[in-house]
mmCIF file of C-alpha atoms in Angstrom:
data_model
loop_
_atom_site.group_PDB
_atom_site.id
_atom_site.type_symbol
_atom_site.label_atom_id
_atom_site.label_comp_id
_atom_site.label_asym_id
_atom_site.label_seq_id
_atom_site.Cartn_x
_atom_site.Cartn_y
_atom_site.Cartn_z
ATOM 1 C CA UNK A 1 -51.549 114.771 -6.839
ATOM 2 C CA UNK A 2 -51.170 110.924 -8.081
ATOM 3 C CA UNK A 3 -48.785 108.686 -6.774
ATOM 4 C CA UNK A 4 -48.170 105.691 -8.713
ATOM 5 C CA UNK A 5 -46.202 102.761 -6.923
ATOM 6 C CA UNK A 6 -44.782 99.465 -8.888
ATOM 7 C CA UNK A 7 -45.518 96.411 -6.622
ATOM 8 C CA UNK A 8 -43.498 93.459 -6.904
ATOM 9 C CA UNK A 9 -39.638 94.626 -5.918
ATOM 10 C CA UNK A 10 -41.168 98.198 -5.305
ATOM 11 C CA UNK A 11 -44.236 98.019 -2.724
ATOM 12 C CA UNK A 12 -43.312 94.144 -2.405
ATOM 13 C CA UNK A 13 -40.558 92.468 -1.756
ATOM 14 C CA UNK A 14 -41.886 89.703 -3.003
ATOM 15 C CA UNK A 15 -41.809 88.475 -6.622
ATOM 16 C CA UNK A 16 -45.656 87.046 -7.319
ATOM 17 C CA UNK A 17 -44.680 84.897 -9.870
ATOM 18 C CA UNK A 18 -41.859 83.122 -8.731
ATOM 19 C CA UNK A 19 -44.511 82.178 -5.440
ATOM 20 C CA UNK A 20 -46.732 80.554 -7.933
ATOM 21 C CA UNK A 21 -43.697 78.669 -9.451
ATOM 22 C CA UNK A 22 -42.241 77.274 -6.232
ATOM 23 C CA UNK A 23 -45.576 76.025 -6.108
ATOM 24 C CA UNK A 24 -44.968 73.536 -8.974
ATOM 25 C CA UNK A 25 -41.195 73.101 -8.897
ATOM 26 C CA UNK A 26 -40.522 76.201 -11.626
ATOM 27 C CA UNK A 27 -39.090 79.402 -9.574
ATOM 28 C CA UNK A 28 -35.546 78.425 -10.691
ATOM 29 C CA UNK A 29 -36.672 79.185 -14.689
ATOM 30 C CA UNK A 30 -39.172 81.741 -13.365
ATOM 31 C CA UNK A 31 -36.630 83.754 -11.570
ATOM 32 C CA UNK A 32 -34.057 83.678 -13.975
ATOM 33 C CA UNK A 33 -36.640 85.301 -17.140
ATOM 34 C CA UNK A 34 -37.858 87.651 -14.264
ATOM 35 C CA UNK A 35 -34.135 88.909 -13.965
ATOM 36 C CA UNK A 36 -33.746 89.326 -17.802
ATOM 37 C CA UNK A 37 -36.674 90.954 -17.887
ATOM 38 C CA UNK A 38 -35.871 93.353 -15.277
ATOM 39 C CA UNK A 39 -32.450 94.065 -16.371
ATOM 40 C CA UNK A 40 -34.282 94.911 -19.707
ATOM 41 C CA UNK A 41 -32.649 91.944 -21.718
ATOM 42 C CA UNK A 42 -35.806 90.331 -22.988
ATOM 43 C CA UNK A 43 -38.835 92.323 -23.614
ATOM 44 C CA UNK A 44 -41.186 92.149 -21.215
ATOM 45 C CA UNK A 45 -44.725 90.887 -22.309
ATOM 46 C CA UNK A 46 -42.673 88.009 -23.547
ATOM 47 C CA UNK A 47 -41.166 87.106 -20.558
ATOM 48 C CA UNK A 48 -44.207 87.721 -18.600
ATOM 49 C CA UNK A 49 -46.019 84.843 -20.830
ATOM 50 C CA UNK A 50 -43.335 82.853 -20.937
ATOM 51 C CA UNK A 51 -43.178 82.820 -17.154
ATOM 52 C CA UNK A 52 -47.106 82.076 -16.726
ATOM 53 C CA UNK A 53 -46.915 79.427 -19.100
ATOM 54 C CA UNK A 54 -44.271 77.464 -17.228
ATOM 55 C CA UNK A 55 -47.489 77.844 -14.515
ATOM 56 C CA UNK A 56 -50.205 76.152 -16.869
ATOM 57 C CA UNK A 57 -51.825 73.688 -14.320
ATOM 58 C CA UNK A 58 -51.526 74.940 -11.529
ATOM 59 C CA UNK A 59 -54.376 74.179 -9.180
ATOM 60 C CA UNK A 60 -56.109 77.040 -7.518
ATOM 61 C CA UNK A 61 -55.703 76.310 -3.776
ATOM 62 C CA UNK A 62 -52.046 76.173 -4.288
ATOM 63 C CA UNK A 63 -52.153 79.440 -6.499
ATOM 64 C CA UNK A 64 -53.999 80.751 -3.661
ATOM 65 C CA UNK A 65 -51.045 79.347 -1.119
ATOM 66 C CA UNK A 66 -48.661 81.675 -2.898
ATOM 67 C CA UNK A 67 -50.756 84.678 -3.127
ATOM 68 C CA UNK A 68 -51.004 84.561 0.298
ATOM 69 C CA UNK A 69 -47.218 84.442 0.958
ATOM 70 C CA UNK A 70 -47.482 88.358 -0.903
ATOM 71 C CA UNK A 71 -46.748 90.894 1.849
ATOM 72 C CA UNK A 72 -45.857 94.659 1.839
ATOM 73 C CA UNK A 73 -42.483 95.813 2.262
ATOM 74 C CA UNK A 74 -41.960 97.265 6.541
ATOM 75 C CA UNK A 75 -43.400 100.613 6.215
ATOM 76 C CA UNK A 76 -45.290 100.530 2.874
ATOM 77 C CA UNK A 77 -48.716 101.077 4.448
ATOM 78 C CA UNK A 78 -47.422 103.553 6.457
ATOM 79 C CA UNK A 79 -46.421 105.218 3.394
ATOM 80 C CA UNK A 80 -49.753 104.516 1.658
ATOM 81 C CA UNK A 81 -51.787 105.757 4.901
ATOM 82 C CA UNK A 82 -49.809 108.629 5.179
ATOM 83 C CA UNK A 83 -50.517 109.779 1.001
ATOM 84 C CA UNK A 84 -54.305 109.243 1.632
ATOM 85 C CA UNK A 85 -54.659 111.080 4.738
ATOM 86 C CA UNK A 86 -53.047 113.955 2.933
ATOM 87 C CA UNK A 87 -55.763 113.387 0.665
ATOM 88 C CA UNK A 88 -53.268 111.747 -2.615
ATOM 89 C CA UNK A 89 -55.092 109.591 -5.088
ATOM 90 C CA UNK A 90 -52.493 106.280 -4.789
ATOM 91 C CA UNK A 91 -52.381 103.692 -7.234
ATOM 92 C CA UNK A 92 -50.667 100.325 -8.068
ATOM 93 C CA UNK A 93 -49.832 99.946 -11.580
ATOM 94 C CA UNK A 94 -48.413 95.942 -12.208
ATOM 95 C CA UNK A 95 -47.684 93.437 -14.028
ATOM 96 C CA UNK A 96 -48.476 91.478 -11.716
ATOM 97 C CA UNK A 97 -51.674 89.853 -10.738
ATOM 98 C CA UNK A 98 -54.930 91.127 -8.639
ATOM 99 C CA UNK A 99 -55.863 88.605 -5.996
ATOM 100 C CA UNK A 100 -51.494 89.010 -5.085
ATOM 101 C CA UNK A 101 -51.834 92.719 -4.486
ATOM 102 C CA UNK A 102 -55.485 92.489 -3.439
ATOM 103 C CA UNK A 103 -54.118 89.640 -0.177
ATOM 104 C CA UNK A 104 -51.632 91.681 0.513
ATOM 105 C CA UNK A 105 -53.166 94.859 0.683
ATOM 106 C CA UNK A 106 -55.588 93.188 2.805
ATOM 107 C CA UNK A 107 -53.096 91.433 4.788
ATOM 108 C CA UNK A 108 -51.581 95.051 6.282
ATOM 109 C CA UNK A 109 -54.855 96.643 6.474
ATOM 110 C CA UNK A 110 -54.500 99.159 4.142
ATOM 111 C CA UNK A 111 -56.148 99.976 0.537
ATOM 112 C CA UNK A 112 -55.149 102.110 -2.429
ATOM 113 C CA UNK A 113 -57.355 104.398 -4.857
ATOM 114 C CA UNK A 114 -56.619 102.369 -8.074
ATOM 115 C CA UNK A 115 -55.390 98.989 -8.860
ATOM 116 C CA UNK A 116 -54.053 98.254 -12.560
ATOM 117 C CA UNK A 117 -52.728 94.848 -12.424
ATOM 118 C CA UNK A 118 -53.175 91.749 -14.676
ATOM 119 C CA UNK A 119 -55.121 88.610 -14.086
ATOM 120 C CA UNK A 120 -54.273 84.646 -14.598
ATOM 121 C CA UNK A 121 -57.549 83.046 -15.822
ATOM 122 C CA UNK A 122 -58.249 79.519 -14.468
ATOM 123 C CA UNK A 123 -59.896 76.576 -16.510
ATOM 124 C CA UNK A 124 -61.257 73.375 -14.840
ATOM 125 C CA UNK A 125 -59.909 74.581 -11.494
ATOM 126 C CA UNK A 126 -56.230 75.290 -12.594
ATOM 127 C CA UNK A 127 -54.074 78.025 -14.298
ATOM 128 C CA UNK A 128 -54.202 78.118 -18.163
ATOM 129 C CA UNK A 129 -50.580 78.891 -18.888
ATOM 130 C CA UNK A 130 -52.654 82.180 -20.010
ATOM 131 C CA UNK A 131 -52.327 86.146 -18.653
ATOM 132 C CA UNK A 132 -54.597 88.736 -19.210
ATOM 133 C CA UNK A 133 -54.610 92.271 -18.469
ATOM 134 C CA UNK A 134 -53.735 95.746 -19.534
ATOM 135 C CA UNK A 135 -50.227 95.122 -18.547
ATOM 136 C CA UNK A 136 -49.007 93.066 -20.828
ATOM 137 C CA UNK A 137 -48.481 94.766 -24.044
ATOM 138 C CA UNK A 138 -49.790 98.168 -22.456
ATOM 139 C CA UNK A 139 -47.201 99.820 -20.561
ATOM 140 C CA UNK A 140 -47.267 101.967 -17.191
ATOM 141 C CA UNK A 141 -46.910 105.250 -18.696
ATOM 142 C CA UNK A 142 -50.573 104.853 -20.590
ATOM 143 C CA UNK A 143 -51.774 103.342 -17.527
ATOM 144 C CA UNK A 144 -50.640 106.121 -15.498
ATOM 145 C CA UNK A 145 -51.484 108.611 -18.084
ATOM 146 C CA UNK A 146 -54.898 106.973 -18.468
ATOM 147 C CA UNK A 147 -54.880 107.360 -14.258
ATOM 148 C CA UNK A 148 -53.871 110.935 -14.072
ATOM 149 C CA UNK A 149 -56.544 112.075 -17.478
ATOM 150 C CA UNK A 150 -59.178 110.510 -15.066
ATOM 151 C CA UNK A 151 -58.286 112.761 -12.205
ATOM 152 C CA UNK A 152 -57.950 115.686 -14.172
ATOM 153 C CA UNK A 153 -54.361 116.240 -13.289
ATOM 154 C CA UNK A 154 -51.524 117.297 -15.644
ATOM 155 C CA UNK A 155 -48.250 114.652 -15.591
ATOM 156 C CA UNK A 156 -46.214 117.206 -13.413
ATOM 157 C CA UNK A 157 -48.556 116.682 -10.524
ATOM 158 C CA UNK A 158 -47.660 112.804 -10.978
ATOM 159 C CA UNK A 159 -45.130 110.779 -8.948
ATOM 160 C CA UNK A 160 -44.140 107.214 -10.109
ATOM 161 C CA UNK A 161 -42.085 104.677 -8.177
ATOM 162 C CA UNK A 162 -40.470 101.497 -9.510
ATOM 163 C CA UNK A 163 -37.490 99.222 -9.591
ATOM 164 C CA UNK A 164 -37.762 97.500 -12.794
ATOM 165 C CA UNK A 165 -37.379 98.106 -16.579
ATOM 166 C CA UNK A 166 -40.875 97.609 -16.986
ATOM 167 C CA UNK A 167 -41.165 100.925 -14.812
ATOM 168 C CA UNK A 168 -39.306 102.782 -17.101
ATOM 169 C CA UNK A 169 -42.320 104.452 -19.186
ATOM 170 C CA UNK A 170 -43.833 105.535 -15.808
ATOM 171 C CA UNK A 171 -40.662 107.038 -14.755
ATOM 172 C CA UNK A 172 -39.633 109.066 -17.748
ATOM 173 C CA UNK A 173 -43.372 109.733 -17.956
ATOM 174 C CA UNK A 174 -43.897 111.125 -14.240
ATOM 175 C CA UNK A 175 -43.131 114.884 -12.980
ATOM 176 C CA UNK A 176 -41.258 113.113 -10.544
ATOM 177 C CA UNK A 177 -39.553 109.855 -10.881
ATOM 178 C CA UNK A 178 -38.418 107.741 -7.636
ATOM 179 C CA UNK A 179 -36.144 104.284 -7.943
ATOM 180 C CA UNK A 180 -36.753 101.824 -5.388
ATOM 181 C CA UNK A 181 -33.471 100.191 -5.220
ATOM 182 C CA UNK A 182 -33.829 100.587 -9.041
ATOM 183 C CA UNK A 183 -31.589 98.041 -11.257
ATOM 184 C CA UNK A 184 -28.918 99.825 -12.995
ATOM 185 C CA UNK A 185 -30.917 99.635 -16.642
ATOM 186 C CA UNK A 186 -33.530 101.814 -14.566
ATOM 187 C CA UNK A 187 -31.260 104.120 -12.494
ATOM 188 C CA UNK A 188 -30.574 106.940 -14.403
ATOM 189 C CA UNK A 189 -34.226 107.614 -15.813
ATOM 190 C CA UNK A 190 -34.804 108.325 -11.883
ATOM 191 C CA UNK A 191 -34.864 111.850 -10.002
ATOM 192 C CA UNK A 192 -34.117 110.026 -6.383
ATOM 193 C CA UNK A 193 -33.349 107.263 -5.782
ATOM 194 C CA UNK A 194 -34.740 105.233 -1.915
ATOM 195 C CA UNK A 195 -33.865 101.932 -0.305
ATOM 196 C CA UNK A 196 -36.376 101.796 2.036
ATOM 197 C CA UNK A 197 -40.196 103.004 2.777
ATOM 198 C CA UNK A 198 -38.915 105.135 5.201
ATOM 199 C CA UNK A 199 -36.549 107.127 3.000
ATOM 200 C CA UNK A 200 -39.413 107.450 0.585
ATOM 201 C CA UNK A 201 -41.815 109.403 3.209
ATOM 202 C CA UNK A 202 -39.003 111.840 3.689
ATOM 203 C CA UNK A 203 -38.453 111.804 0.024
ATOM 204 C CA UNK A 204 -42.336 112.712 -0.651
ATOM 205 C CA UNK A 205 -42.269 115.502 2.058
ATOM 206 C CA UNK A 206 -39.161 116.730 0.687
ATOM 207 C CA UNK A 207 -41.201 117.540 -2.841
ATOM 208 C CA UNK A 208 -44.284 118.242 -1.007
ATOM 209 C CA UNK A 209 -46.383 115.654 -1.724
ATOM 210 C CA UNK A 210 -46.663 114.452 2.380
#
């Protein structure tokens, strides 16, 4: 069994990239393409570069600053704990960025199996305005396909959860599809829908995967 978890709004309540802008006076813009894009009103590789360009310059102690600020949701490494001690391959599939996901996992002392998550490369000590990754154009049902083809398992034995309309290809994709207080361009593609970690473990021993 493969559970897939968003991060940022899912696993995370907070939103990497508009960290890194109220590091250089840009969340206001930041935020407001983040909700288009998760309302599905822009597409989303071009809001994600739009966003990171708005971070061009950025130095990389105060990049660093914001990744630190990343932190699981209450209960999320519970949850994660719990799927690996029942022996589920868990993985974070994001358009967000590495070292974000990496602190935080970190930070509450827990780990997944797989991270797929982009990357914002750094020139002369500072951000480039750039993003790289398999996230951008690539979308989370190829990751997650890609994911479950490595593990030999078939896409009923997957589980996907997300919030955003970027999730939506790894929710229609998944055998079983969980919103995390989904936006209402997302609701409908899910089975169940939580609001909290908590009422995701019961949901995921409800369908047997916990």
């Amino acid at each position: 069994m493969l559970v897939a978890f968003d991060f940022d709004g899912t696993l995370s309540d907070s939103e990497m990239v508009v960290l890194l802008g109220e590091q250089c006076g840009v969340a206001d813009e930041i935020d407001e393409i983040t909700e288009r894009a998760m309302n599905d009103e822009i597409d989303y590789a071009e809001s994600l570069r739009k966003r990171c360009a708005l971070l061009e310059g950025l130095d990389e102690a105060r990049a660093q600053a914001a990744f630190q600020q990343v932190q699981l949701r209450d209960g999320a490494a519970a949850v994660i704990d719990a799927l690996d001690a029942a022996g589920v391959h868990t993985a974070i599939l994001t358009g967000g960025f590495e070292r974000g996901v990496a602190t935080a996992l970190d930070s509450a002392g827990t780990e997944v199996d797989t991270i797929v998550a982009n990357r914002l490369p750094l020139r002369d000590g500072g951000l480039t305005g750039e993003v790289e990754g398999p996230l951008i154009e690539g979308t989370k049902d190829t990751a997650l396909d890609q994911v479950a083809s490595d593990l030999g398992l078939d896409r009923s034995e997957t589980v996907a959860v997300g919030d955003g309309a970027n999730d939506l290809p790894m929710l229609e994709t998944a055998g079983l599809a969980i919103g995390y207080d989904p936006k209402p361009a997302v609701e409908d593609a899910c089975d169940v829908v939580v609001s909290s970690m908590a009422e995701l473990q019961t949901v995921l021993e409800d369908h047997g995967v916990l």
